[in-house]
Every structure is written in structure tokens, then in C-alpha cells.
Amino acid sequence: MDRHIRNIVIAGGGSAGWMAAAALSNALQKDCSITLIESEEIGTVGVGEATIPPILRFNKTLGIDEAEFVRATQGSFKLGIQFVNWGKLNHSYFHPFGSFGRDFDMAGVYHHWQAAFEAGQAGGLDDYCMAWSAAKRNRFAPPSGDPRHVLSTYDYAYHFDAGLYAAMLRRYAEAKGVKRLEGKIVDVGLNGETGFVETLTLDDGRSIAGELFIDCSGFRGLLIEGALKTGYQDWTHWLPCDRALAVPTTSSADFTPYTRSTAHQAGWQWRIPLQHRTGNGHVYASQYISDEDAAAVLMGHLDGEPLADPRPLRFTTGRRNRFWNRNVVAIGLSSGFMEPLESTSLYLIQSGIAKLLTLFPDRDFDPVLVDEFNRLTRVEFERIRDFIVLHYKLTQRDDSALWRYCAAMDIPDSLRETIEMFRRYGKIVHRELDLFGDPSWLAVHIGQMNFPQRNDPLLAYREADGVAWLAKFRSVIEAAAEGLPGHGEFIARAGMMAAR
């Protein structure tokens, strides 16, 4: 008997819904109907997105041309994130998409740097990062494909308008046969015996049947929680920020090829430069600051004229107990919420879709597939959680209640072990499904002054002249960065500037 799934229903649009629709319609090329239900009245959370490098792979898989994508989304480029006032006031560091230095000895570059830095013979860690050397000059070009060239030691991602991206993917998906229905879902019909979702009823009375349902309904979790009562793990005790205010401003002259995160008294502020505007927001903990004061902080730290009133958002950091329950798969905010400190929102959508396609079921919905999807997603969520909590835990700030709480709070055992291993020997712990690699962990550890108590014992046996190598590398990357075009210049020259 044919057990193939022939009818998929996506509940909700926005970035999650249309990314799912685009990817599924690209992968399932025949004999499967895909319907997406969304309501213009409900709208989406998207306030402008900063991303991480895996988004390039998602677009490439769909066959989307980069120049067309950047034009259509009013996009810009991103070499990493600058963190201001996180470790302590009046201090900043850079989390790059790329490496610090380049391996030249059996002992790692970082350990050579640590020895030289402690001896007063090297500058700060950022000085040996090609991505930062370009970013601090507001310069950008794609990395070289020649692994021998210093311009191959970094990667990049994008800033773009999330609404424009969803609209672009909608055009893509509809061209591949995805059917969009306008309407609000007012009822979810469950099978009385299996508890599986069978139908979605819209406000105009239409009943939409399906076999596999993708919940992209945002924080509401209309299917995964509203209908299936899956449950939620609250991580607010580790990530106490629970609200945000977002406001666009006119573009400033500082067209940075990087995101900036500035820590304030009770949270932090993002700055995301697009072609036509700059996205700004204040993520904060409501137990430590009022909404009115949070808005005043945001509006007092803008570098352009506001284009709208601040838009409020409320959230609870955490995850669903199960991301795939019966025949419902939660993708995007319906699966959980990770505050946007490291720009992982779209990545988690992309990763959820990829795991679904890897473990794609038939109508039997074998628990072996479902359980593995849930295990992998749980582990990935927890790895990202630990990395974000690291930023809060390693603060040396004691000027406000939030930062004193974060410095003293209990943290997951997995993160405690990671911090202690680095603090003792500068060793980075490798764990399954860790999205962030060694340079990322290194950037935050050192950027927030978690300096190792000892250096790698292996270094004492090595003959390489780390001081000379570091000086040469720094000179090379500075010269290479000077030769790159300006960020805006590259976008214009590459034909990526959107029409005004």
C-alpha cells in the first residue's frame, strides 16, 4: 500500500512559513500538495534580520542568485558581531565569521597569541582577525577561494528585511506550486483515536485537510501547543530578558558590515544596517526596568531619525518539550525562542527544515524518526542556549541588578564545564551539534576576559617563533583590508543596490 505523504499544510507565513514552503516545494518535486495558510491581519514578528553564514547554503540549495536576493531584500553584508559594554563598561570585542590567525604550528595560534600577549609582545586578539580588520574599516568583499590567501580566512552572512525575504520566498514557492490561502485558523480538528491533526478550519468555514502539518504560527504555537498541549521549558532563569522594543531609523553614514550589540543597564540594543534603513531594538528584562524606561534607553541611543514608533514584543526564552508531536512539526518561533543575541533565529528555521527533510516520514510517522528529530533539535537548542548564556555569565559588570544577577546565577552543567576547561588551560570543549566553532567560543571567552590561568603545556616544546609570526600576519591582514572596497561601494559595484 502507498504510504507516501501527499498533502502538507503549513500553518502560518512569515520567514518560517515561506522558508518551509520554499524548501519543501524544492525538495518534493512531484506528487505532493503543499498549502500555506496565513492571515494578513495577524502579521508576523519579523523586524529585520541579522543572520549567520549557513543562510548562504539555504539560498544556494534553492538556486537563489545572491545579487537578486540582496537587491530584493534591501540587504547588506555581515562579517560578525561587535559586542560593546558586555564584559565591562567602555570595552568592546568582535565575534567574527572566520578565524583568528591561521594555523602555522602544532600548537594552536591562540596559544601562541596568549604567550605573546602575556609577555607584552602582541596586541589584542581582534588584531589577528581578517574579518575584524575589514569590518572596522567598513570594507567588504566575498572571501577568496584560494586557501593560501589571507582573504580566505573569513566568512560572511547578511542583514536584510525579513518581510521582503518572506515575500521573495513566497514568489519562489508559488512558482513551484505551493497554494496560499488567506484566512485565520479558528479550529484544529483531531482524530479521536490517534490524536493526529486532520483538519484546520478557517474563519470563513473552509476546512483544510492534511497528513503532515508544519506549525509556523509563531509564539502562539497554534498546533503544537494550542491543539496538542506539548508543553514548554522556560529558560528565563538563565536568559532573563523577556521583552523587546524595535524601531527602524534612517540610515547613518556608518554603513557597517557587521551587527552591533550594546549592553545597557537592563538588557542590550541591536543595530542592523540595511540599504534603506537601520534596524534597532532593545532587548530587556522587565523585572529590572519599566517599559517606559526601556523605550527611553532605546530612543536615546539611535544614530538616525526614527521612522516609526517602537514596536513591543514579549517572549519567554526556552523550547517545546517536543518539536515534532504526532503529525505536527514546529518550525520557527512555535518551536521555541532564543533571544537574537547571536542571530540564530533564521538558522533554527533552516536547521529544522533540513532535519525534517533528512528524516522525512511517510503516513506511519515512525516514532524512530520522530524521536531522532526531537533529540537532535533538543541538543542543538541547548548548545545554542549555552553559547548565549556564556555572554551573560562572563560579565564583570556590577553596576546594575541584571548584571549582578547574571554574574552570580547558576548555569547548566554543560556550560559550567566549558567555562572551567577554558579558564584552566584555554581548552575549548567540543560537543555534539555545536553550531558555534572554536573561533566563536574563543571570541567570547577572551572578549569577556575569561583568560586562562595557564597556557597549553604543548607550547613549551615547540620551536616556532609565535611573536614573529603574529606580527607578520597582522601586517598582512591590515594591508589586505586596505585593498578591499567599501561596504556600500561593493554592493553598488556588484549590482546589488535596490532601486530607490
Short mmCIF file of C-alpha atoms in Angstrom, two decimals:
data_model
loop_
_atom_site.label_atom_id
_atom_site.label_comp_id
_atom_site.label_asym_id
_atom_site.label_seq_id
_atom_site.Cartn_x
_atom_site.Cartn_y
_atom_site.Cartn_z
CA MET A 1 0.00 0.00 0.00
CA ASP A 2 1.23 3.50 -0.85
CA ARG A 3 2.06 5.26 2.43
CA HIS A 4 3.64 8.38 0.95
CA ILE A 5 2.52 11.75 2.29
CA ARG A 6 0.60 13.56 -0.44
CA ASN A 7 -0.76 16.59 1.41
CA ILE A 8 1.26 19.01 3.57
CA VAL A 9 -0.30 22.01 5.31
CA ILE A 10 1.80 24.88 6.67
CA ALA A 11 0.05 26.93 9.36
CA GLY A 12 1.45 30.45 9.21
CA GLY A 13 3.58 32.51 6.87
CA GLY A 14 6.39 34.93 7.68
CA SER A 15 10.00 33.84 7.44
CA ALA A 16 9.36 30.39 8.93
CA GLY A 17 6.35 29.56 6.80
CA TRP A 18 7.78 30.68 3.50
CA MET A 19 11.23 29.22 4.16
CA ALA A 20 9.49 25.90 4.83
CA ALA A 21 7.28 26.24 1.76
CA ALA A 22 10.22 27.10 -0.47
CA ALA A 23 12.44 24.29 0.79
CA LEU A 24 9.71 21.63 0.74
CA SER A 25 8.50 22.58 -2.73
CA ASN A 26 12.10 22.45 -3.98
CA ALA A 27 12.72 19.02 -2.44
CA LEU A 28 9.34 17.36 -3.08
CA GLN A 29 9.21 17.77 -6.83
CA LYS A 30 6.16 15.64 -7.61
CA ASP A 31 3.04 14.01 -6.19
CA CYS A 32 2.72 16.20 -3.11
CA SER A 33 0.40 19.14 -2.48
CA ILE A 34 1.67 21.94 -0.23
CA THR A 35 -0.76 24.51 1.17
CA LEU A 36 0.21 27.51 3.29
CA ILE A 37 -2.39 29.32 5.38
CA GLU A 38 -1.73 32.83 6.63
CA SER A 39 -3.66 35.93 7.58
CA GLU A 40 -2.66 39.45 6.63
CA GLU A 41 -4.47 40.61 9.78
CA ILE A 42 -2.24 38.63 12.12
CA GLY A 43 1.03 39.73 10.57
CA THR A 44 4.47 38.43 11.57
CA VAL A 45 7.10 39.11 14.21
CA GLY A 46 9.89 39.88 11.72
CA VAL A 47 11.55 43.21 12.49
CA GLY A 48 14.59 42.89 10.25
CA GLU A 49 17.07 40.07 10.43
CA ALA A 50 20.75 39.57 11.03
CA THR A 51 21.91 36.11 10.02
CA ILE A 52 24.86 33.72 10.25
CA PRO A 53 26.77 32.06 7.36
CA PRO A 54 24.57 28.93 6.95
CA ILE A 55 21.94 31.16 5.28
CA LEU A 56 24.18 31.15 2.21
CA ARG A 57 23.77 27.38 1.96
CA PHE A 58 19.99 27.62 2.27
CA ASN A 59 19.73 30.15 -0.55
CA LYS A 60 22.18 28.20 -2.70
CA THR A 61 20.18 24.99 -2.25
CA LEU A 62 17.14 26.84 -3.58
CA GLY A 63 19.15 28.18 -6.50
CA ILE A 64 18.64 31.82 -5.46
CA ASP A 65 21.05 34.27 -7.07
CA GLU A 66 22.89 36.32 -4.45
CA ALA A 67 22.69 39.65 -6.27
CA GLU A 68 18.96 39.19 -6.85
CA PHE A 69 18.48 38.26 -3.19
CA VAL A 70 20.39 41.27 -1.80
CA ARG A 71 18.50 43.66 -4.10
CA ALA A 72 15.10 42.17 -3.30
CA THR A 73 15.62 42.28 0.47
CA GLN A 74 17.43 45.66 0.68
CA GLY A 75 20.25 43.63 2.14
CA SER A 76 23.78 44.26 3.29
CA PHE A 77 26.69 42.08 4.36
CA LYS A 78 27.79 40.87 7.78
CA LEU A 79 31.27 39.80 8.88
CA GLY A 80 30.36 39.23 12.52
CA ILE A 81 29.04 40.95 15.64
CA GLN A 82 30.64 43.68 17.71
CA PHE A 83 29.84 43.47 21.43
CA VAL A 84 30.02 46.73 23.35
CA ASN A 85 29.92 47.02 27.18
CA TRP A 86 29.33 43.30 27.70
CA GLY A 87 32.43 42.25 29.63
CA LYS A 88 32.69 45.64 31.30
CA LEU A 89 31.78 49.24 30.56
CA ASN A 90 33.71 51.07 27.82
CA HIS A 91 35.04 47.81 26.40
CA SER A 92 34.26 46.02 23.14
CA TYR A 93 35.24 42.92 21.20
CA PHE A 94 34.35 41.24 17.91
CA HIS A 95 32.82 37.82 17.27
CA PRO A 96 33.94 37.13 13.69
CA PHE A 97 32.74 34.83 10.96
CA GLY A 98 36.16 33.34 10.46
CA SER A 99 39.35 32.56 12.29
CA PHE A 100 41.89 34.34 14.42
CA GLY A 101 45.15 33.96 12.54
CA ARG A 102 45.86 30.83 10.56
CA ASP A 103 47.33 27.57 11.82
CA PHE A 104 51.10 27.50 11.37
CA ASP A 105 52.24 25.13 14.13
CA MET A 106 51.09 22.06 16.01
CA ALA A 107 50.28 24.36 18.94
CA GLY A 108 47.29 26.50 18.08
CA VAL A 109 47.55 30.13 17.00
CA TYR A 110 45.58 31.16 20.04
CA HIS A 111 48.12 29.61 22.45
CA HIS A 112 50.99 31.38 20.68
CA TRP A 113 48.98 34.59 20.95
CA GLN A 114 48.32 34.09 24.67
CA ALA A 115 52.02 33.63 25.43
CA ALA A 116 52.97 36.67 23.37
CA PHE A 117 50.16 38.81 24.82
CA GLU A 118 51.12 37.96 28.40
CA ALA A 119 54.72 38.91 27.59
CA GLY A 120 53.58 42.25 26.16
CA GLN A 121 54.64 41.23 22.64
CA ALA A 122 51.23 41.07 20.93
CA GLY A 123 48.13 43.23 20.65
CA GLY A 124 44.55 42.23 21.44
CA LEU A 125 43.12 39.06 19.91
CA ASP A 126 40.97 41.03 17.45
CA ASP A 127 44.15 42.41 15.86
CA TYR A 128 44.77 38.99 14.28
CA CYS A 129 41.35 38.54 12.69
CA MET A 130 40.85 39.23 9.00
CA ALA A 131 37.09 39.69 9.42
CA TRP A 132 37.57 42.45 12.01
CA SER A 133 40.37 44.08 10.05
CA ALA A 134 37.89 44.56 7.18
CA ALA A 135 34.84 45.25 9.36
CA LYS A 136 36.40 48.07 11.41
CA ARG A 137 37.18 49.85 8.13
CA ASN A 138 33.63 49.33 6.82
CA ARG A 139 35.06 47.34 3.92
CA PHE A 140 33.75 44.16 2.35
CA ALA A 141 34.30 41.68 -0.45
CA PRO A 142 33.48 37.97 -0.56
CA PRO A 143 36.29 35.74 0.72
CA SER A 144 38.87 34.33 -1.66
CA GLY A 145 38.51 30.78 -2.88
CA ASP A 146 42.28 30.33 -2.70
CA PRO A 147 43.06 28.72 0.68
CA ARG A 148 46.60 30.11 0.53
CA HIS A 149 45.32 33.70 0.57
CA VAL A 150 44.65 35.55 3.81
CA LEU A 151 41.31 36.67 2.31
CA SER A 152 40.13 33.06 2.60
CA THR A 153 40.20 33.17 6.42
CA TYR A 154 36.73 34.68 6.92
CA ASP A 155 33.12 34.02 6.04
CA TYR A 156 30.04 36.22 5.85
CA ALA A 157 26.27 36.41 6.21
CA TYR A 158 23.62 39.06 5.58
CA HIS A 159 21.42 41.72 7.10
CA PHE A 160 18.06 42.02 5.33
CA ASP A 161 14.42 42.94 5.66
CA ALA A 162 12.62 39.80 6.87
CA GLY A 163 9.31 40.84 5.33
CA LEU A 164 10.93 41.31 1.92
CA TYR A 165 12.67 37.94 2.26
CA ALA A 166 9.38 36.20 3.04
CA ALA A 167 7.79 37.91 0.02
CA MET A 168 10.65 36.72 -2.20
CA LEU A 169 10.31 33.14 -0.96
CA ARG A 170 6.55 33.33 -1.44
CA ARG A 171 7.07 34.13 -5.13
CA TYR A 172 9.56 31.26 -5.35
CA ALA A 173 7.28 28.75 -3.62
CA GLU A 174 4.12 29.70 -5.51
CA ALA A 175 6.03 29.32 -8.78
CA LYS A 176 6.70 25.73 -7.69
CA GLY A 177 3.05 25.04 -6.99
CA VAL A 178 2.56 25.97 -3.34
CA LYS A 179 -1.00 27.14 -2.76
CA ARG A 180 -1.51 30.08 -0.40
CA LEU A 181 -4.81 30.50 1.47
CA GLU A 182 -5.74 33.77 3.17
CA GLY A 183 -7.57 33.29 6.45
CA LYS A 184 -7.42 32.80 10.20
CA ILE A 185 -7.34 29.31 11.66
CA VAL A 186 -10.17 29.08 14.20
CA ASP A 187 -10.29 25.35 14.90
CA VAL A 188 -7.96 22.35 14.78
CA GLY A 189 -9.64 19.00 14.14
CA LEU A 190 -8.02 15.99 15.83
CA ASN A 191 -8.54 12.30 15.15
CA GLY A 192 -10.39 10.84 18.13
CA GLU A 193 -8.26 7.69 18.22
CA THR A 194 -4.73 8.77 17.26
CA GLY A 195 -4.79 12.41 18.36
CA PHE A 196 -3.30 13.37 14.99
CA VAL A 197 -4.32 16.66 13.40
CA GLU A 198 -6.68 16.01 10.49
CA THR A 199 -8.14 19.39 9.53
CA LEU A 200 -7.75 23.12 10.05
CA THR A 201 -10.93 25.21 9.94
CA LEU A 202 -10.70 28.82 8.75
CA ASP A 203 -12.79 31.77 9.87
CA ASP A 204 -14.84 31.64 6.67
CA GLY A 205 -15.81 28.00 7.30
CA ARG A 206 -13.38 26.31 4.92
CA SER A 207 -11.91 23.05 6.18
CA ILE A 208 -8.34 22.21 5.07
CA ALA A 209 -7.30 18.58 5.37
CA GLY A 210 -3.70 17.40 5.56
CA GLU A 211 -1.43 14.50 6.50
CA LEU A 212 1.67 16.37 7.68
CA PHE A 213 1.25 19.77 9.37
CA ILE A 214 4.03 22.33 9.80
CA ASP A 215 3.34 24.76 12.66
CA CYS A 216 4.76 28.17 11.72
CA SER A 217 2.24 30.12 13.78
CA GLY A 218 4.85 31.92 15.87
CA PHE A 219 4.79 32.31 19.63
CA ARG A 220 1.19 31.02 19.77
CA GLY A 221 2.16 27.52 18.68
CA LEU A 222 -1.39 27.09 17.44
CA LEU A 223 -0.98 23.40 16.60
CA ILE A 224 1.99 22.17 18.64
CA GLU A 225 0.71 23.78 21.85
CA GLY A 226 -2.82 25.02 21.29
CA ALA A 227 -4.07 21.70 19.94
CA LEU A 228 -1.53 19.12 21.12
CA LYS A 229 -0.58 20.62 24.53
CA THR A 230 3.06 19.70 24.06
CA GLY A 231 4.46 21.78 26.93
CA TYR A 232 7.33 24.26 27.15
CA GLN A 233 10.64 24.51 29.02
CA ASP A 234 11.17 28.02 30.40
CA TRP A 235 14.82 29.20 30.35
CA THR A 236 14.19 32.66 31.80
CA HIS A 237 16.32 31.83 34.87
CA TRP A 238 19.33 31.65 32.53
CA LEU A 239 18.20 34.23 29.98
CA PRO A 240 16.17 36.79 31.94
CA CYS A 241 15.39 39.19 29.09
CA ASP A 242 11.71 38.77 28.23
CA ARG A 243 10.73 41.82 26.18
CA ALA A 244 11.96 43.86 23.24
CA LEU A 245 11.21 47.13 21.51
CA ALA A 246 12.08 47.50 17.82
CA VAL A 247 12.29 50.69 15.78
CA PRO A 248 13.67 51.46 12.30
CA THR A 249 15.67 54.64 11.69
CA THR A 250 17.04 56.47 8.70
CA SER A 251 20.39 55.19 7.53
CA SER A 252 23.51 56.72 9.03
CA ALA A 253 26.90 57.27 7.41
CA ASP A 254 28.22 54.33 9.43
CA PHE A 255 27.21 51.55 6.99
CA THR A 256 28.86 48.76 8.93
CA PRO A 257 29.33 45.26 7.50
CA TYR A 258 28.58 43.86 10.94
CA THR A 259 25.88 43.81 13.62
CA ARG A 260 26.44 45.77 16.82
CA SER A 261 25.15 44.64 20.23
CA THR A 262 25.48 47.22 23.01
CA ALA A 263 24.77 46.16 26.58
CA HIS A 264 22.71 48.61 28.65
CA GLN A 265 21.62 48.65 32.28
CA ALA A 266 18.89 46.02 31.98
CA GLY A 267 19.47 44.44 28.57
CA TRP A 268 21.10 45.16 25.23
CA GLN A 269 20.48 47.01 21.97
CA TRP A 270 20.92 45.74 18.44
CA ARG A 271 21.89 47.76 15.39
CA ILE A 272 21.39 46.19 11.93
CA PRO A 273 22.22 48.35 8.89
CA LEU A 274 20.19 47.73 5.71
CA GLN A 275 20.33 49.61 2.44
CA HIS A 276 17.23 51.71 3.05
CA ARG A 277 17.18 51.98 6.84
CA THR A 278 18.81 50.78 10.05
CA GLY A 279 17.08 48.26 12.29
CA ASN A 280 17.33 48.91 16.04
CA GLY A 281 15.94 47.21 19.08
CA HIS A 282 16.26 47.00 22.85
CA VAL A 283 16.02 43.52 24.39
CA TYR A 284 15.47 43.84 28.14
CA ALA A 285 14.41 42.16 31.37
CA SER A 286 11.10 43.60 32.54
CA GLN A 287 11.84 42.78 36.19
CA TYR A 288 14.74 45.24 36.12
CA ILE A 289 13.36 48.11 34.03
CA SER A 290 9.95 49.52 33.11
CA ASP A 291 8.67 49.54 29.53
CA GLU A 292 8.77 53.33 29.54
CA ASP A 293 12.37 53.49 30.70
CA ALA A 294 13.36 50.75 28.23
CA ALA A 295 11.86 52.83 25.41
CA ALA A 296 13.76 55.90 26.61
CA VAL A 297 17.03 53.95 26.58
CA LEU A 298 16.37 52.77 23.02
CA MET A 299 15.36 56.17 21.67
CA GLY A 300 18.29 57.82 23.39
CA HIS A 301 20.84 55.61 21.66
CA LEU A 302 19.81 55.87 17.99
CA ASP A 303 22.10 57.24 15.29
CA GLY A 304 19.29 58.10 12.85
CA GLU A 305 15.82 59.59 12.83
CA PRO A 306 13.05 57.16 13.92
CA LEU A 307 10.77 56.06 11.08
CA ALA A 308 8.05 54.63 13.36
CA ASP A 309 7.07 54.25 16.98
CA PRO A 310 8.84 51.46 18.90
CA ARG A 311 7.13 48.11 18.36
CA PRO A 312 6.79 45.96 21.53
CA LEU A 313 7.42 42.22 21.66
CA ARG A 314 7.05 39.82 24.59
CA PHE A 315 8.63 36.39 24.76
CA THR A 316 9.77 33.59 27.02
CA THR A 317 13.13 32.06 26.20
CA GLY A 318 13.02 28.28 26.05
CA ARG A 319 11.82 25.40 23.91
CA ARG A 320 8.93 22.99 23.41
CA ASN A 321 9.15 19.66 25.19
CA ARG A 322 8.80 18.08 21.76
CA PHE A 323 9.36 19.82 18.44
CA TRP A 324 7.64 17.05 16.47
CA ASN A 325 4.48 15.71 18.12
CA ARG A 326 2.31 13.18 16.28
CA ASN A 327 1.99 14.61 12.74
CA VAL A 328 2.88 18.21 13.63
CA VAL A 329 6.38 19.67 13.26
CA ALA A 330 7.03 23.06 14.86
CA ILE A 331 9.33 25.33 12.86
CA GLY A 332 10.43 28.80 13.93
CA LEU A 333 9.04 30.60 16.97
CA SER A 334 6.44 27.89 17.52
CA SER A 335 9.31 25.52 18.42
CA GLY A 336 10.91 27.81 20.98
CA PHE A 337 12.58 31.17 21.38
CA MET A 338 16.25 32.02 21.58
CA GLU A 339 16.86 35.71 22.10
CA PRO A 340 18.51 37.18 18.97
CA LEU A 341 21.89 37.96 20.53
CA GLU A 342 23.78 35.68 18.12
CA SER A 343 21.39 35.94 15.16
CA THR A 344 20.24 32.32 15.31
CA SER A 345 16.51 32.75 14.62
CA LEU A 346 16.58 32.07 10.88
CA TYR A 347 19.24 29.40 11.35
CA LEU A 348 16.94 27.42 13.66
CA ILE A 349 14.23 27.60 11.00
CA GLN A 350 16.69 26.42 8.36
CA SER A 351 18.01 23.64 10.60
CA GLY A 352 14.53 22.42 11.48
CA ILE A 353 13.60 22.20 7.81
CA ALA A 354 16.84 20.36 6.99
CA LYS A 355 16.27 17.78 9.74
CA LEU A 356 12.68 17.27 8.59
CA LEU A 357 13.83 16.56 5.04
CA THR A 358 16.57 14.23 6.31
CA LEU A 359 14.09 12.31 8.48
CA PHE A 360 11.08 12.79 6.21
CA PRO A 361 8.27 10.39 7.19
CA ASP A 362 5.53 8.51 5.46
CA ARG A 363 2.00 8.36 6.84
CA ASP A 364 3.08 5.86 9.51
CA PHE A 365 5.10 8.60 11.27
CA ASP A 366 7.53 6.03 12.64
CA PRO A 367 8.49 7.01 16.23
CA VAL A 368 12.13 6.23 15.39
CA LEU A 369 12.19 9.21 13.01
CA VAL A 370 10.20 11.46 15.32
CA ASP A 371 12.35 10.69 18.35
CA GLU A 372 15.59 11.32 16.47
CA PHE A 373 14.28 14.64 15.15
CA ASN A 374 13.38 15.67 18.68
CA ARG A 375 16.72 14.52 20.09
CA LEU A 376 18.78 16.36 17.50
CA THR A 377 16.73 19.53 17.81
CA ARG A 378 16.86 19.46 21.61
CA VAL A 379 20.64 19.09 21.61
CA GLU A 380 21.08 21.90 19.10
CA PHE A 381 18.81 24.24 21.06
CA GLU A 382 20.77 23.52 24.25
CA ARG A 383 24.15 24.10 22.58
CA ILE A 384 22.98 27.48 21.28
CA ARG A 385 21.47 28.29 24.67
CA ASP A 386 24.79 27.63 26.39
CA PHE A 387 26.65 29.90 23.97
CA ILE A 388 24.23 32.76 24.55
CA VAL A 389 24.23 32.29 28.33
CA LEU A 390 28.04 32.48 28.17
CA HIS A 391 27.80 36.17 27.24
CA TYR A 392 25.72 36.94 30.32
CA LYS A 393 27.63 34.75 32.78
CA LEU A 394 31.08 36.09 31.90
CA THR A 395 30.23 39.72 32.57
CA GLN A 396 32.35 41.65 35.05
CA ARG A 397 29.75 44.40 35.32
CA ASP A 398 28.27 45.08 38.74
CA ASP A 399 26.67 48.46 38.02
CA SER A 400 23.09 47.20 37.85
CA ALA A 401 20.86 44.45 39.20
CA LEU A 402 20.65 42.49 35.92
CA TRP A 403 24.39 42.11 35.52
CA ARG A 404 24.93 41.25 39.18
CA TYR A 405 22.27 38.55 38.82
CA CYS A 406 23.84 37.14 35.65
CA ALA A 407 27.36 37.04 37.08
CA ALA A 408 26.13 35.10 40.14
CA MET A 409 23.46 32.86 38.56
CA ASP A 410 23.65 29.09 38.37
CA ILE A 411 24.22 27.83 34.83
CA PRO A 412 23.75 24.48 33.05
CA ASP A 413 26.38 21.88 33.97
CA SER A 414 27.44 21.63 30.34
CA LEU A 415 28.31 25.33 30.26
CA ARG A 416 29.99 25.28 33.66
CA GLU A 417 32.34 22.54 32.43
CA THR A 418 33.05 24.51 29.25
CA ILE A 419 33.94 27.68 31.16
CA GLU A 420 36.14 25.83 33.65
CA MET A 421 38.06 23.95 30.96
CA PHE A 422 38.90 27.20 29.20
CA ARG A 423 39.68 29.05 32.42
CA ARG A 424 42.26 26.44 33.42
CA TYR A 425 44.06 25.62 30.18
CA GLY A 426 42.50 27.58 27.33
CA LYS A 427 40.92 24.37 26.01
CA ILE A 428 37.64 24.56 24.09
CA VAL A 429 35.24 21.67 24.67
CA HIS A 430 33.79 20.11 21.51
CA ARG A 431 30.24 18.88 21.85
CA GLU A 432 27.76 17.23 19.50
CA LEU A 433 25.83 19.58 17.22
CA ASP A 434 27.58 22.72 18.45
CA LEU A 435 26.66 25.37 15.90
CA PHE A 436 29.47 27.65 17.05
CA GLY A 437 33.04 26.57 16.43
CA ASP A 438 36.30 27.28 18.25
CA PRO A 439 36.74 30.88 17.00
CA SER A 440 33.27 31.80 18.26
CA TRP A 441 33.81 30.40 21.75
CA LEU A 442 37.29 31.89 21.81
CA ALA A 443 35.99 35.34 20.86
CA VAL A 444 33.56 35.44 23.78
CA HIS A 445 35.86 33.86 26.36
CA ILE A 446 38.67 36.33 25.65
CA GLY A 447 36.39 39.22 24.71
CA GLN A 448 34.77 38.98 28.15
CA MET A 449 38.08 38.42 29.90
CA ASN A 450 37.85 34.75 30.85
CA PHE A 451 41.62 34.45 30.46
CA PRO A 452 43.17 31.01 31.01
CA GLN A 453 45.21 30.55 34.16
CA ARG A 454 47.80 28.50 32.24
CA ASN A 455 48.84 28.11 28.65
CA ASP A 456 48.82 24.87 26.68
CA PRO A 457 51.68 22.72 28.04
CA LEU A 458 52.47 21.66 24.45
CA LEU A 459 53.69 25.18 23.69
CA ALA A 460 56.80 24.70 25.86
CA TYR A 461 58.03 22.01 23.48
CA ARG A 462 57.57 23.95 20.25
CA GLU A 463 60.27 25.87 18.39
CA ALA A 464 58.06 28.10 16.22
CA ASP A 465 58.56 31.86 16.74
CA GLY A 466 54.98 32.85 17.55
CA VAL A 467 55.82 36.50 18.16
CA ALA A 468 57.34 36.96 14.73
CA TRP A 469 54.55 35.04 13.01
CA LEU A 470 51.83 37.08 14.71
CA ALA A 471 53.49 40.36 13.76
CA LYS A 472 53.76 39.27 10.14
CA PHE A 473 50.17 38.04 10.00
CA ARG A 474 48.87 41.29 11.47
CA SER A 475 50.76 43.27 8.85
CA VAL A 476 49.41 41.08 6.04
CA ILE A 477 45.75 41.33 7.08
CA GLU A 478 45.95 45.08 7.59
CA ALA A 479 47.31 45.52 4.07
CA ALA A 480 44.70 43.12 2.64
CA ALA A 481 41.87 45.00 4.37
CA GLU A 482 43.05 48.33 2.95
CA GLY A 483 42.72 46.86 -0.53
CA LEU A 484 39.06 45.89 -0.13
CA PRO A 485 36.23 48.12 -1.41
CA GLY A 486 33.93 49.95 0.96
CA HIS A 487 30.81 48.08 2.04
CA GLY A 488 28.39 50.31 0.11
CA GLU A 489 30.80 50.54 -2.80
CA PHE A 490 30.88 46.75 -3.17
CA ILE A 491 27.07 46.47 -3.09
CA ALA A 492 26.71 49.14 -5.77
CA ARG A 493 29.52 47.79 -7.94
CA ALA A 494 28.12 44.24 -7.78
CA GLY A 495 24.70 45.43 -8.97
CA MET A 496 23.08 44.60 -5.63
CA MET A 497 21.71 48.02 -4.77
CA ALA A 498 17.92 48.09 -4.66
CA ALA A 499 16.12 50.60 -6.87
CA ARG A 500 15.02 53.70 -4.99
#
